[in-house]
mmCIF file of C-alpha atoms and ligand atoms in Angstrom:
data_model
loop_
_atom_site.group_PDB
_atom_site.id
_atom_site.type_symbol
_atom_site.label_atom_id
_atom_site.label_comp_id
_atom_site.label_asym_id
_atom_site.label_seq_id
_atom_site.Cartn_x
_atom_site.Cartn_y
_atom_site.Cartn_z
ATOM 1 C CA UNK A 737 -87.234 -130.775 114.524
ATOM 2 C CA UNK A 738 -83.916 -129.054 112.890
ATOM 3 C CA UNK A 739 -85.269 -129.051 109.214
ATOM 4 C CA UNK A 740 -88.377 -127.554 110.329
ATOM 5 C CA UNK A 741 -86.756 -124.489 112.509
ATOM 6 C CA UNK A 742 -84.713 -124.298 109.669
ATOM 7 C CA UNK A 743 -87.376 -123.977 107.139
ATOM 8 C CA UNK A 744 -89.258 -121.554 109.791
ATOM 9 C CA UNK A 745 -86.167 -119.592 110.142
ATOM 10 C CA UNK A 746 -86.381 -119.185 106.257
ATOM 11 C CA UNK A 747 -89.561 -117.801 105.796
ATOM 12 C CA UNK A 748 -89.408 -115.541 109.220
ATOM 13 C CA UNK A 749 -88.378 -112.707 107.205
ATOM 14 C CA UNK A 750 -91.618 -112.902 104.969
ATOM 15 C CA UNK A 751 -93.191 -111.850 107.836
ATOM 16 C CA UNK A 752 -94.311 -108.018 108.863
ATOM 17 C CA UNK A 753 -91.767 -106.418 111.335
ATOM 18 C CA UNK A 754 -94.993 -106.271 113.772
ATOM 19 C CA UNK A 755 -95.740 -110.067 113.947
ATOM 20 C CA UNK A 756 -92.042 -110.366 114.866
ATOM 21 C CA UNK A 757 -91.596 -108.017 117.141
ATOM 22 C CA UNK A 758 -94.625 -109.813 119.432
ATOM 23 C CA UNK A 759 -91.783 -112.541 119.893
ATOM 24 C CA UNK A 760 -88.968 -110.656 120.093
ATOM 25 C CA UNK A 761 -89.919 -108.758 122.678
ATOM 26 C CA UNK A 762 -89.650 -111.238 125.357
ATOM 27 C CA UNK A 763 -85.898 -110.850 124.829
ATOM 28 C CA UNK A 764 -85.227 -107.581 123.751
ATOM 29 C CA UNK A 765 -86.121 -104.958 126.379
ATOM 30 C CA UNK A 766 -87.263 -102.659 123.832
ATOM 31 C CA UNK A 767 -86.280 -100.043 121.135
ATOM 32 C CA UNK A 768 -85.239 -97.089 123.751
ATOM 33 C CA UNK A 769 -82.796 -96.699 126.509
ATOM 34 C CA UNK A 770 -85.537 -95.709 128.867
ATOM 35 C CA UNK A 771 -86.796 -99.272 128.459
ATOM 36 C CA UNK A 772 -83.467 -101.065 129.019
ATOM 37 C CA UNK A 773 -83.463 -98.859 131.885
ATOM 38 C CA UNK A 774 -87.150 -100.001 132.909
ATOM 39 C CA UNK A 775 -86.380 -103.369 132.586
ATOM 40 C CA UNK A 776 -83.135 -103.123 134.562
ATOM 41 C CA UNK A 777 -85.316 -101.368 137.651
ATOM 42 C CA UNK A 778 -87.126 -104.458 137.333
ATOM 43 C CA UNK A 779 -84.690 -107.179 137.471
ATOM 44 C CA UNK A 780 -83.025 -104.849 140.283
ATOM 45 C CA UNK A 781 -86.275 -104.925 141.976
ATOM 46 C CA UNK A 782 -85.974 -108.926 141.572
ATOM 47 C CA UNK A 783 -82.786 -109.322 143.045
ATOM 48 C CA UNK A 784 -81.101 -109.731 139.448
ATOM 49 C CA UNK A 785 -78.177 -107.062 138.575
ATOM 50 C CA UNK A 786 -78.179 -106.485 134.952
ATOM 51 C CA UNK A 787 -75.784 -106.197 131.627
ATOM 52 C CA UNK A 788 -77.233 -103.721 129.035
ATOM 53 C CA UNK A 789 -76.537 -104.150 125.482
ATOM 54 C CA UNK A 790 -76.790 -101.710 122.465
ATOM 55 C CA UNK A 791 -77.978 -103.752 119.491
ATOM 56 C CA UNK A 792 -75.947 -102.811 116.531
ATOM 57 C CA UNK A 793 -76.009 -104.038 113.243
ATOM 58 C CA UNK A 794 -72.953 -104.657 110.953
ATOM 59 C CA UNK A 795 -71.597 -101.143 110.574
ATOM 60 C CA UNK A 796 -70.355 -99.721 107.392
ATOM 61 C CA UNK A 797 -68.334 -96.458 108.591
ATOM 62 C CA UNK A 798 -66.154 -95.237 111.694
ATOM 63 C CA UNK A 799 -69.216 -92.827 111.915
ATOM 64 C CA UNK A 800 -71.464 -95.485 112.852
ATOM 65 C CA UNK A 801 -68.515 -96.787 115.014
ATOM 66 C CA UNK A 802 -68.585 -93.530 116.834
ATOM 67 C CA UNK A 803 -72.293 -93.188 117.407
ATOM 68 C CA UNK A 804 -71.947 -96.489 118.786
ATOM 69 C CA UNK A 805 -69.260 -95.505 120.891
ATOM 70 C CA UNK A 806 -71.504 -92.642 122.442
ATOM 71 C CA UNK A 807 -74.447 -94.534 123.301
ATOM 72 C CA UNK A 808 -72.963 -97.025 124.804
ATOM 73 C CA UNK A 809 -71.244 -94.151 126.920
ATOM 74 C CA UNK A 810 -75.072 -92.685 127.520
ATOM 75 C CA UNK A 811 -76.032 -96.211 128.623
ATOM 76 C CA UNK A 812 -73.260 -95.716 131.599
ATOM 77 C CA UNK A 813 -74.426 -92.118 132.114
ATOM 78 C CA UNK A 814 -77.957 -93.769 132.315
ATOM 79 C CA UNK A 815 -77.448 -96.366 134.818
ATOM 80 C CA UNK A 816 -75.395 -94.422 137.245
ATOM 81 C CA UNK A 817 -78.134 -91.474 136.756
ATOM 82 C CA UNK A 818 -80.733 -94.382 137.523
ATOM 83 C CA UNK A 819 -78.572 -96.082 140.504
ATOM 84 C CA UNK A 820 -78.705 -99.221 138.782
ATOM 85 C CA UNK A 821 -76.944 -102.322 139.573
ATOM 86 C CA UNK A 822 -75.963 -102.897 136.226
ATOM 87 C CA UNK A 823 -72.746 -102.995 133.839
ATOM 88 C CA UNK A 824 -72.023 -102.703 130.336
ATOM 89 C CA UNK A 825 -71.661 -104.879 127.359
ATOM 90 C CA UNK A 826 -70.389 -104.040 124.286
ATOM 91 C CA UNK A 827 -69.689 -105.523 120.805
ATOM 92 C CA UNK A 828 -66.549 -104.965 118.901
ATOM 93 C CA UNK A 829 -67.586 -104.960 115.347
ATOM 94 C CA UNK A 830 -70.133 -102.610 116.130
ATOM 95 C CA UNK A 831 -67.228 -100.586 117.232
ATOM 96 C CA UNK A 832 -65.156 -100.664 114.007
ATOM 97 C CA UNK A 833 -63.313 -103.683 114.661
ATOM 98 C CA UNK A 834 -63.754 -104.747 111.032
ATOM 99 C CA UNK A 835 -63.309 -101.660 109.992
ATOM 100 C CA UNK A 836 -59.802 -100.024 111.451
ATOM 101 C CA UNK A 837 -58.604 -102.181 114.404
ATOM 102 C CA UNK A 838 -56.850 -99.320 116.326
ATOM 103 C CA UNK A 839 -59.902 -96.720 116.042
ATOM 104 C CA UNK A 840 -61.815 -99.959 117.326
ATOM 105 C CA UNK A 841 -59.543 -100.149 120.220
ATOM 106 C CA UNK A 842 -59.553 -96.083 120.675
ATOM 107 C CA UNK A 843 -63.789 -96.731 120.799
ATOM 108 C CA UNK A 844 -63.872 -99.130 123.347
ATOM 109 C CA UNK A 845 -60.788 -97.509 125.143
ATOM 110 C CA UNK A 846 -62.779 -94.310 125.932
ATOM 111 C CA UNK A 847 -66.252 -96.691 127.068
ATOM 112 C CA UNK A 848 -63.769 -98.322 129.471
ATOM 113 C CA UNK A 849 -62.308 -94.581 130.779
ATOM 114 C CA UNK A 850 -65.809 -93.120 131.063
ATOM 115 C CA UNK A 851 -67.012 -96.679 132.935
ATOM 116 C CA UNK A 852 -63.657 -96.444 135.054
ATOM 117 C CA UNK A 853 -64.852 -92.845 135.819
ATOM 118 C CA UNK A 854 -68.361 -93.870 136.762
ATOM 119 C CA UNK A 855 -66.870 -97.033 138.978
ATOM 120 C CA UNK A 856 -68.590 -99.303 136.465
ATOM 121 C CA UNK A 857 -67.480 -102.080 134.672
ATOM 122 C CA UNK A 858 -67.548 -103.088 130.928
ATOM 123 C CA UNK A 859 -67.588 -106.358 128.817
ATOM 124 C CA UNK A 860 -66.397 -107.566 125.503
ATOM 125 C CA UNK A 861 -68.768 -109.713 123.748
ATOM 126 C CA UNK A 862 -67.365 -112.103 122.052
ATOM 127 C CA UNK A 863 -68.448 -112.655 118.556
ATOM 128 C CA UNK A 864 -67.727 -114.916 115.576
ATOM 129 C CA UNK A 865 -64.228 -116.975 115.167
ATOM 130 C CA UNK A 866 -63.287 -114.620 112.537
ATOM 131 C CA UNK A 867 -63.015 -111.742 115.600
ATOM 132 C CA UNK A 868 -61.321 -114.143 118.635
ATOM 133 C CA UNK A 869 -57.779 -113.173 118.354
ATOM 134 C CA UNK A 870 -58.536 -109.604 117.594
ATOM 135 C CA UNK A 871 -60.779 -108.886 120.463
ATOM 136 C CA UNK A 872 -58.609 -110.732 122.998
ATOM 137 C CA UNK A 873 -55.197 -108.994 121.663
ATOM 138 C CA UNK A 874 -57.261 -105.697 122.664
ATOM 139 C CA UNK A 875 -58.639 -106.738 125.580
ATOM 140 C CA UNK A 876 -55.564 -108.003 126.637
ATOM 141 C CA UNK A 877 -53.888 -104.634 125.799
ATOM 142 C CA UNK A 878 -56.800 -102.870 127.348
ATOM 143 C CA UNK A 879 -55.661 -104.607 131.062
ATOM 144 C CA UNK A 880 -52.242 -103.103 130.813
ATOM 145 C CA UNK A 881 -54.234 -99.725 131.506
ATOM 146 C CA UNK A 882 -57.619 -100.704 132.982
ATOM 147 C CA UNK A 883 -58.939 -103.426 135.721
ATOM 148 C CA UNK A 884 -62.334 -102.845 135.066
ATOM 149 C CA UNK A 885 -62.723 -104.658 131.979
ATOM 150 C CA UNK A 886 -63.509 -108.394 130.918
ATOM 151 C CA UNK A 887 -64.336 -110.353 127.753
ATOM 152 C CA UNK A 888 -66.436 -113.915 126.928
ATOM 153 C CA UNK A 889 -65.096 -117.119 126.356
ATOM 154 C CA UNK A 890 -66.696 -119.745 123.889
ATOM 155 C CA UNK A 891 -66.723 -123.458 125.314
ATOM 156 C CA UNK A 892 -67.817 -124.456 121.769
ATOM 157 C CA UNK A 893 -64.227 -123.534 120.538
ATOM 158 C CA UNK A 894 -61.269 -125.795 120.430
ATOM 159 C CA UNK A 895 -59.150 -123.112 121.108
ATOM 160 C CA UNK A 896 -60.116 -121.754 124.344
ATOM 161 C CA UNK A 897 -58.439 -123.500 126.635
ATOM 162 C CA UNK A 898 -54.692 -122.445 125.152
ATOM 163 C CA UNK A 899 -56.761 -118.761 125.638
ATOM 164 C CA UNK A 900 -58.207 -119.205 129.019
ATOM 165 C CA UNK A 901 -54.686 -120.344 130.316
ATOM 166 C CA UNK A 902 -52.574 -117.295 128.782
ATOM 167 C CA UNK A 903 -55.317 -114.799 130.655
ATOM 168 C CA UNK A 904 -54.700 -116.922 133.648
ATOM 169 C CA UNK A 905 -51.244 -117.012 132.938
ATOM 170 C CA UNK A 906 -51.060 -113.505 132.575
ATOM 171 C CA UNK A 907 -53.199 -112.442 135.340
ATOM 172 C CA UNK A 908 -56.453 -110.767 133.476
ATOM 173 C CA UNK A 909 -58.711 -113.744 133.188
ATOM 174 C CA UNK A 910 -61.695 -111.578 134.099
ATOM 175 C CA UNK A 911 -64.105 -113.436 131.995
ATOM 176 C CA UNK A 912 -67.724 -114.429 131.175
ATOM 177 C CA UNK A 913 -68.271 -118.501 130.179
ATOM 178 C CA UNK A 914 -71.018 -119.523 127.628
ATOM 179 C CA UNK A 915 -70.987 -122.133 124.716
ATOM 180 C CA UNK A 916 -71.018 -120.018 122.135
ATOM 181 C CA UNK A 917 -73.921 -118.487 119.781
ATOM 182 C CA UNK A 918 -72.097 -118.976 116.063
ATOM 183 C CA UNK A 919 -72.511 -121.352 113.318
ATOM 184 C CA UNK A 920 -68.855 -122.191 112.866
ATOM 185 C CA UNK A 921 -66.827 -124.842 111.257
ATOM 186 C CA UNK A 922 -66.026 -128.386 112.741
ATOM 187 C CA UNK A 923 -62.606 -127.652 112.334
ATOM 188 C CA UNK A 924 -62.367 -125.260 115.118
ATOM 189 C CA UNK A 925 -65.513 -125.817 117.266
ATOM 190 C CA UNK A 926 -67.078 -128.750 118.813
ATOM 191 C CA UNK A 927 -70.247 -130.130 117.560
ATOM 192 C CA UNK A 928 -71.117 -132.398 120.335
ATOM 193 C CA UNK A 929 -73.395 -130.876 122.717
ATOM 194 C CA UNK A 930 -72.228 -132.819 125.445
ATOM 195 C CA UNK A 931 -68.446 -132.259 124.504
ATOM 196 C CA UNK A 932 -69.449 -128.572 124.343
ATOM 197 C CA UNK A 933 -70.745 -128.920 127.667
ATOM 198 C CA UNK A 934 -67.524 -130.719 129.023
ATOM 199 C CA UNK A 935 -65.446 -128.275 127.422
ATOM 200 C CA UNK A 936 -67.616 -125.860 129.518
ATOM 201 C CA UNK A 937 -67.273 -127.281 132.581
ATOM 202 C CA UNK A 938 -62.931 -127.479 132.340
ATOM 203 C CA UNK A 939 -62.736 -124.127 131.316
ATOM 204 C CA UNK A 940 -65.332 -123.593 134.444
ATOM 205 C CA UNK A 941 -62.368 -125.669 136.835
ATOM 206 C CA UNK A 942 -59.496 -123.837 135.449
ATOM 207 C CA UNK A 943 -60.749 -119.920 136.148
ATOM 208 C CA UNK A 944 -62.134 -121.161 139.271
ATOM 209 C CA UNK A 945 -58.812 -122.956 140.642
ATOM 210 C CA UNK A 946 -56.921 -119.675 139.187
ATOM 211 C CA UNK A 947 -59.567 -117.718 141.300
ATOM 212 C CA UNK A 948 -60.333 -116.113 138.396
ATOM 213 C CA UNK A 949 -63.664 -113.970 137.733
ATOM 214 C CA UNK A 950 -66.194 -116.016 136.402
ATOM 215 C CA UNK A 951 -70.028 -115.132 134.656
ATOM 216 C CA UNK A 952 -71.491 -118.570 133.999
ATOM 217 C CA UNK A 953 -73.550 -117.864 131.571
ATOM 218 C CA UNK A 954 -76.052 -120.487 130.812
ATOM 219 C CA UNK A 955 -79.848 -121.909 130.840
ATOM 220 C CA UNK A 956 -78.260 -124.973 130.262
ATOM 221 C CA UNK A 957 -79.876 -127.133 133.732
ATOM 222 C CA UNK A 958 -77.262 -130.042 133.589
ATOM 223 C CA UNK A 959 -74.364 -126.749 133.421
ATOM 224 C CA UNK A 960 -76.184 -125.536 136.125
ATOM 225 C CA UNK A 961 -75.927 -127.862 138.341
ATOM 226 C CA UNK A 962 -72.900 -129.048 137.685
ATOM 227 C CA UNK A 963 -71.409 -125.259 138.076
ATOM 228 C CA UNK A 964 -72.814 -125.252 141.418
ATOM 229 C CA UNK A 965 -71.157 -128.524 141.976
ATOM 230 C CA UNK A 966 -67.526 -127.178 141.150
ATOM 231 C CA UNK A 967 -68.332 -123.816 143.206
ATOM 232 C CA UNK A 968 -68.922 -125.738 146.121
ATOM 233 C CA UNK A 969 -65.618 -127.966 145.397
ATOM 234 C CA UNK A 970 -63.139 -125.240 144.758
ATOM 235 C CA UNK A 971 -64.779 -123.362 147.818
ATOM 236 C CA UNK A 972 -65.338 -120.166 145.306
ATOM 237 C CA UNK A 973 -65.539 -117.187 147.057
ATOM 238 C CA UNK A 974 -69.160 -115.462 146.286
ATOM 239 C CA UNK A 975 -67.115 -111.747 145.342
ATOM 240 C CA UNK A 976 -65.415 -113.956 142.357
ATOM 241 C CA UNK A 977 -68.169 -115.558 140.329
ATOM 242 C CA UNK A 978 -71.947 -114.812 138.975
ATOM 243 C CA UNK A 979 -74.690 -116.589 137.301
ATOM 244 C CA UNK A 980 -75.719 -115.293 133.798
ATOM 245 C CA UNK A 981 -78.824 -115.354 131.504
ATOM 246 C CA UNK A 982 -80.543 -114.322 129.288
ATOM 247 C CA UNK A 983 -83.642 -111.460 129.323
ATOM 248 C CA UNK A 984 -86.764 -113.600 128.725
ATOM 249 C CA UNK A 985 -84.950 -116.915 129.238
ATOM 250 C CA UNK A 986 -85.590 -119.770 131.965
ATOM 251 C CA UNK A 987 -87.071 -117.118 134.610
ATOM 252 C CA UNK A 988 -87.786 -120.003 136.657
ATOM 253 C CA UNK A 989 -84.384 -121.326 137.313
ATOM 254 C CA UNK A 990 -83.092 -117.569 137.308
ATOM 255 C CA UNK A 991 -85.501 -117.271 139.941
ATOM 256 C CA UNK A 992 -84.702 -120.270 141.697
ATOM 257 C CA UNK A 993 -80.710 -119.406 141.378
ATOM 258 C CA UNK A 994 -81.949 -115.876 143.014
ATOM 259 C CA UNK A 995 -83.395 -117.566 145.679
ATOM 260 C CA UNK A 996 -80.649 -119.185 146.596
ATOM 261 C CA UNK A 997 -78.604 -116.918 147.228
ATOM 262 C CA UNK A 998 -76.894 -116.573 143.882
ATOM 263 C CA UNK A 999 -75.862 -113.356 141.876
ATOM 264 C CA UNK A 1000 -77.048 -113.173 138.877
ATOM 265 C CA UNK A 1001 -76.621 -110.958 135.985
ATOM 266 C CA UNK A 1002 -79.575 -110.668 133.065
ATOM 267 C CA UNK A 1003 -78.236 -109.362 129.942
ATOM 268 C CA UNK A 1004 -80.630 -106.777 128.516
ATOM 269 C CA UNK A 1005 -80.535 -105.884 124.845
ATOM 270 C CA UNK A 1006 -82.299 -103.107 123.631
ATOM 271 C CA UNK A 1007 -82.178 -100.991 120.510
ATOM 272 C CA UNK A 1008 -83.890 -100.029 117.522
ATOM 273 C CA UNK A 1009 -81.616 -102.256 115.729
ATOM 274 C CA UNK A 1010 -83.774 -105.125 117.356
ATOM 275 C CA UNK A 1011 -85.415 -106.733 114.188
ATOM 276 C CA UNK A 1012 -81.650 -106.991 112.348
ATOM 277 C CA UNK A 1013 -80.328 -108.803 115.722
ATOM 278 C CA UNK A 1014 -83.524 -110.928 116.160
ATOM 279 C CA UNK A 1015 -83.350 -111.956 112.268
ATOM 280 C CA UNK A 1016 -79.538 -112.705 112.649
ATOM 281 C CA UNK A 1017 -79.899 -114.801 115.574
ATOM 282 C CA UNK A 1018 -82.325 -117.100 113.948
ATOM 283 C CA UNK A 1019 -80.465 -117.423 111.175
ATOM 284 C CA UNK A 1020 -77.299 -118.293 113.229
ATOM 285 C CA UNK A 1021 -78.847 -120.737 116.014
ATOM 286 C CA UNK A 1022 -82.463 -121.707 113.903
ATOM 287 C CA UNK A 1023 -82.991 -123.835 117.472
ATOM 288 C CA UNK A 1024 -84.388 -120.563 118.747
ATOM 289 C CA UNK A 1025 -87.140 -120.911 116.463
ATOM 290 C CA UNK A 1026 -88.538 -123.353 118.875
ATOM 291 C CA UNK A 1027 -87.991 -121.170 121.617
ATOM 292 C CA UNK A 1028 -90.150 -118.547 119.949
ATOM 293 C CA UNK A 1029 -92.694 -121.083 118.757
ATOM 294 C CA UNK A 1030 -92.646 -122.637 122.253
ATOM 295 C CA UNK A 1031 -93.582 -119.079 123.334
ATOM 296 C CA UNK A 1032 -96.525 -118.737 120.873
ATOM 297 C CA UNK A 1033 -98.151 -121.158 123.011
ATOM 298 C CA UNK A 1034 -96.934 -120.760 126.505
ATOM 299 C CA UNK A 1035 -96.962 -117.255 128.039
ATOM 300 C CA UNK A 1036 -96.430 -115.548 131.766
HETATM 301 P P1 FDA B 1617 -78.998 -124.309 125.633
HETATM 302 O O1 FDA B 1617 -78.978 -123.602 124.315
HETATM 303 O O2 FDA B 1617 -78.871 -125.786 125.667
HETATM 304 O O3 FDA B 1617 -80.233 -123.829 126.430
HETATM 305 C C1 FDA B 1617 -80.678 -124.499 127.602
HETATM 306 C C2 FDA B 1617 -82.153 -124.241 127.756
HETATM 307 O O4 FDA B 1617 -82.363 -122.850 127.941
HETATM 308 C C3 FDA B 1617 -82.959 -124.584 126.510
HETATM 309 O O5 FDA B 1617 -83.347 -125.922 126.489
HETATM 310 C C4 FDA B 1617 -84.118 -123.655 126.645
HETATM 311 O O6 FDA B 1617 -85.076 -124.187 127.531
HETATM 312 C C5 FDA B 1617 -83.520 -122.425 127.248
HETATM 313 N N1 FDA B 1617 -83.133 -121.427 126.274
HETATM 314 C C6 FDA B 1617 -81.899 -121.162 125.820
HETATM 315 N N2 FDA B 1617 -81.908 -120.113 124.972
HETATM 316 C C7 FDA B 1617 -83.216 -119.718 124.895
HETATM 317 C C8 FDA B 1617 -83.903 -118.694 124.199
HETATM 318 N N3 FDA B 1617 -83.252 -117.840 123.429
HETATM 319 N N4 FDA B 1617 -85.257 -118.591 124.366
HETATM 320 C C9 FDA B 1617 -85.913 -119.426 125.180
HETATM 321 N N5 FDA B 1617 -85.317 -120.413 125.877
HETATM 322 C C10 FDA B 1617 -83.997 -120.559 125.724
HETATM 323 N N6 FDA B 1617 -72.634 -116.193 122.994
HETATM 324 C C11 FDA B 1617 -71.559 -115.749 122.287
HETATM 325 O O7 FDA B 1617 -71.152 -116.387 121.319
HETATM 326 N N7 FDA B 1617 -70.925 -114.597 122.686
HETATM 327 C C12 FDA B 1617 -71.307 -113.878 123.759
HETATM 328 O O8 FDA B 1617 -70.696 -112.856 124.073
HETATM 329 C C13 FDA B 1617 -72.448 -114.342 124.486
HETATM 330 N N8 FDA B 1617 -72.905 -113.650 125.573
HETATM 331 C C14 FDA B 1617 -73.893 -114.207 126.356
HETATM 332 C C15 FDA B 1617 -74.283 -113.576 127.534
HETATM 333 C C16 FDA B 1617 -75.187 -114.183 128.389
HETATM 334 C C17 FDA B 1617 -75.575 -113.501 129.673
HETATM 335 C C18 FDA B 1617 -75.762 -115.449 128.040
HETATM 336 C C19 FDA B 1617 -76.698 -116.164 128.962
HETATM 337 C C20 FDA B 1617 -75.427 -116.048 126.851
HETATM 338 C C21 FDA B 1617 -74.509 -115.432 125.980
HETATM 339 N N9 FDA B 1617 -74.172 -116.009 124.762
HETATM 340 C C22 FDA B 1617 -73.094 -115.524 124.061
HETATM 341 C C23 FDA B 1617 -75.005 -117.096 124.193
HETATM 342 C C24 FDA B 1617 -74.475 -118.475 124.585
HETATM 343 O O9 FDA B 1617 -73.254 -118.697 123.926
HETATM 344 C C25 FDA B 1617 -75.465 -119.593 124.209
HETATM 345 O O10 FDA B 1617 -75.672 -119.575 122.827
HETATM 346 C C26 FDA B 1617 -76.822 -119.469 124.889
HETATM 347 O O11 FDA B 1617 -76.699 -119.095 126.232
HETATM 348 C C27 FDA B 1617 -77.540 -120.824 124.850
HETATM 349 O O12 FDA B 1617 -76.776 -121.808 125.514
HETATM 350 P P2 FDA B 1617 -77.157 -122.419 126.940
HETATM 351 O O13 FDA B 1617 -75.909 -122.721 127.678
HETATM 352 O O14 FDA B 1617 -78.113 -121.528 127.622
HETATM 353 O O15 FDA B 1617 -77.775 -123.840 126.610
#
């Protein structure tokens, strides 16, 4: 099925904006903050707190880095305007990080002082290899000053455990879990699902025995279940971990996980950058052309 996402994933862009957007939209919230905030009312209403995300495309200028900067602050203005149960999360590049490091960190520095302000909470996304080192050297430098901050760790990478251990080690392993959403080289990431999924699962172990924070972040069943598993194990307390997806995404299990007794945290994009992100993201994981197909034909 690869080859033929792949080819799909090719000739997406052929397409008018309009036909995308009809499957987009299951995971994007929309192209305003009043809809991110509508959706978040929503998931509130349905037990779920929420994450909301800016989309931002690759920015050229520390002008775009600022304007960034202040919506994201608006989008904590928003949900404490709103009473929301709902954080931040925020993407460095779209901050300047490829642009001048230290205005980067200055950008994401004053969304973590407004959020402290507001008693909110903000997260780094974590985004291709090229960006790891970078975003944890600020992040860790960001702790030094501010608790209410936390990044993402990739289980695809063959470096995150030496990186989950020195957070651990140095007491600010505040941090969501996922695979991992790049295309990046064998030489630094595992290609194995299931190894990716073991890798998942240690990292999982070592916050939880550190009684670290943990977001497990995955639609992944078998992770699932197997998180569950280890929570029950290391006798996690409920004020140190959360289930994660996806807007749009497995709202059966999320449902189920809800039911439970679980928290869990929906990350809700929104933007009018949505049809750059949405393009980008099929390019990058052309798997989720199935997912979209797969929603062509099933619906509700
Ligand atoms: P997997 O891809 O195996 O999915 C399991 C099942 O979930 C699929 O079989 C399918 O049924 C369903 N599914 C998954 N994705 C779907 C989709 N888009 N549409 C429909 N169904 C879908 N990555 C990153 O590199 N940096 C980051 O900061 C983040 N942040 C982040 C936040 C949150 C809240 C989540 C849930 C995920 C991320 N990710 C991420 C993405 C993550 O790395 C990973 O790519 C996806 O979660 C898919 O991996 P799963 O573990 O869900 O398994």
């Amino acid at each position: 099925m690869l080859w033929f996402n792949k080819i799909v994933a090719f000739i997406l862009p052929l397409f008018p904006k309009s036909f995308i957007w009809i499957f987009s939209k299951k995971y994007i919230s929309g192209k305003e903050l009043e809809d991110a905030i509508n959706a978040t009312k929503e998931l509130n209403t349905l037990g779920c707190c929420a994450t909301i995300d800016v989309l931002g495309e690759e920015i050229e200028s520390l002008k775009e880095a600022d304007q960034s900067r202040d919506e994201s602050i608006q989008v904590l203005e928003a949900i404490e305007k709103h009473k929301l149960d709902a954080n931040l999360s925020i993407k460095p590049t779209s901050l300047g990080l490829r642009i001048d490091k230290e205005a980067c960190y200055k950008n994401i520095e004053a969304i973590v002082e407004k959020a402290k302000k507001l008693k909110n909470f903000v997260r780094i996304d974590m985004e291709d290899a090229t960006t790891t080192s970078d975003t944890l050297a600020m992040y860790k430098r960001l702790r030094k000053k501010y608790s209410n901050v936390g990044t993402v760790i990739q289980s695809y990478l063959m470096r995150s455990k030496d990186d989950v251990q020195d957070l651990i080690d140095n007491k600010v392993a505040h941090l969501r879990l996922c695979k991992g959403i790049y295309i990046e080289s064998s030489k630094i990431a595992y290609k194995n699902k299931q190894k990716v999924r073991d890798n998942f699962m240690e990292l999982a172990y070592m916050m939880l025995n550190s009684k670290s924070y943990i977001g497990l972040a995955t639609h992944d069943k078998q992770l699932v279940d197997r998180s569950i598993q280890a929570l029950k194990e290391t006798k996690a307390d409920p004020k140190d971990y959360e289930f994660q997806m996806l807007l749009g995404v497995t709202e059966k299990m999320r449902a189920s996980l809800v039911s439970q007794g679980y928290k869990l945290r929906v990350y809700v994009p929104y933007g009018e950058q949505w049809y750059g992100y949405s393009m980008r993201r099929l390019k990058e994981n052309p798997n989720m052309v199935g997912h979209i197909i797969k929603n062509l034909f099933i619906r509700g």
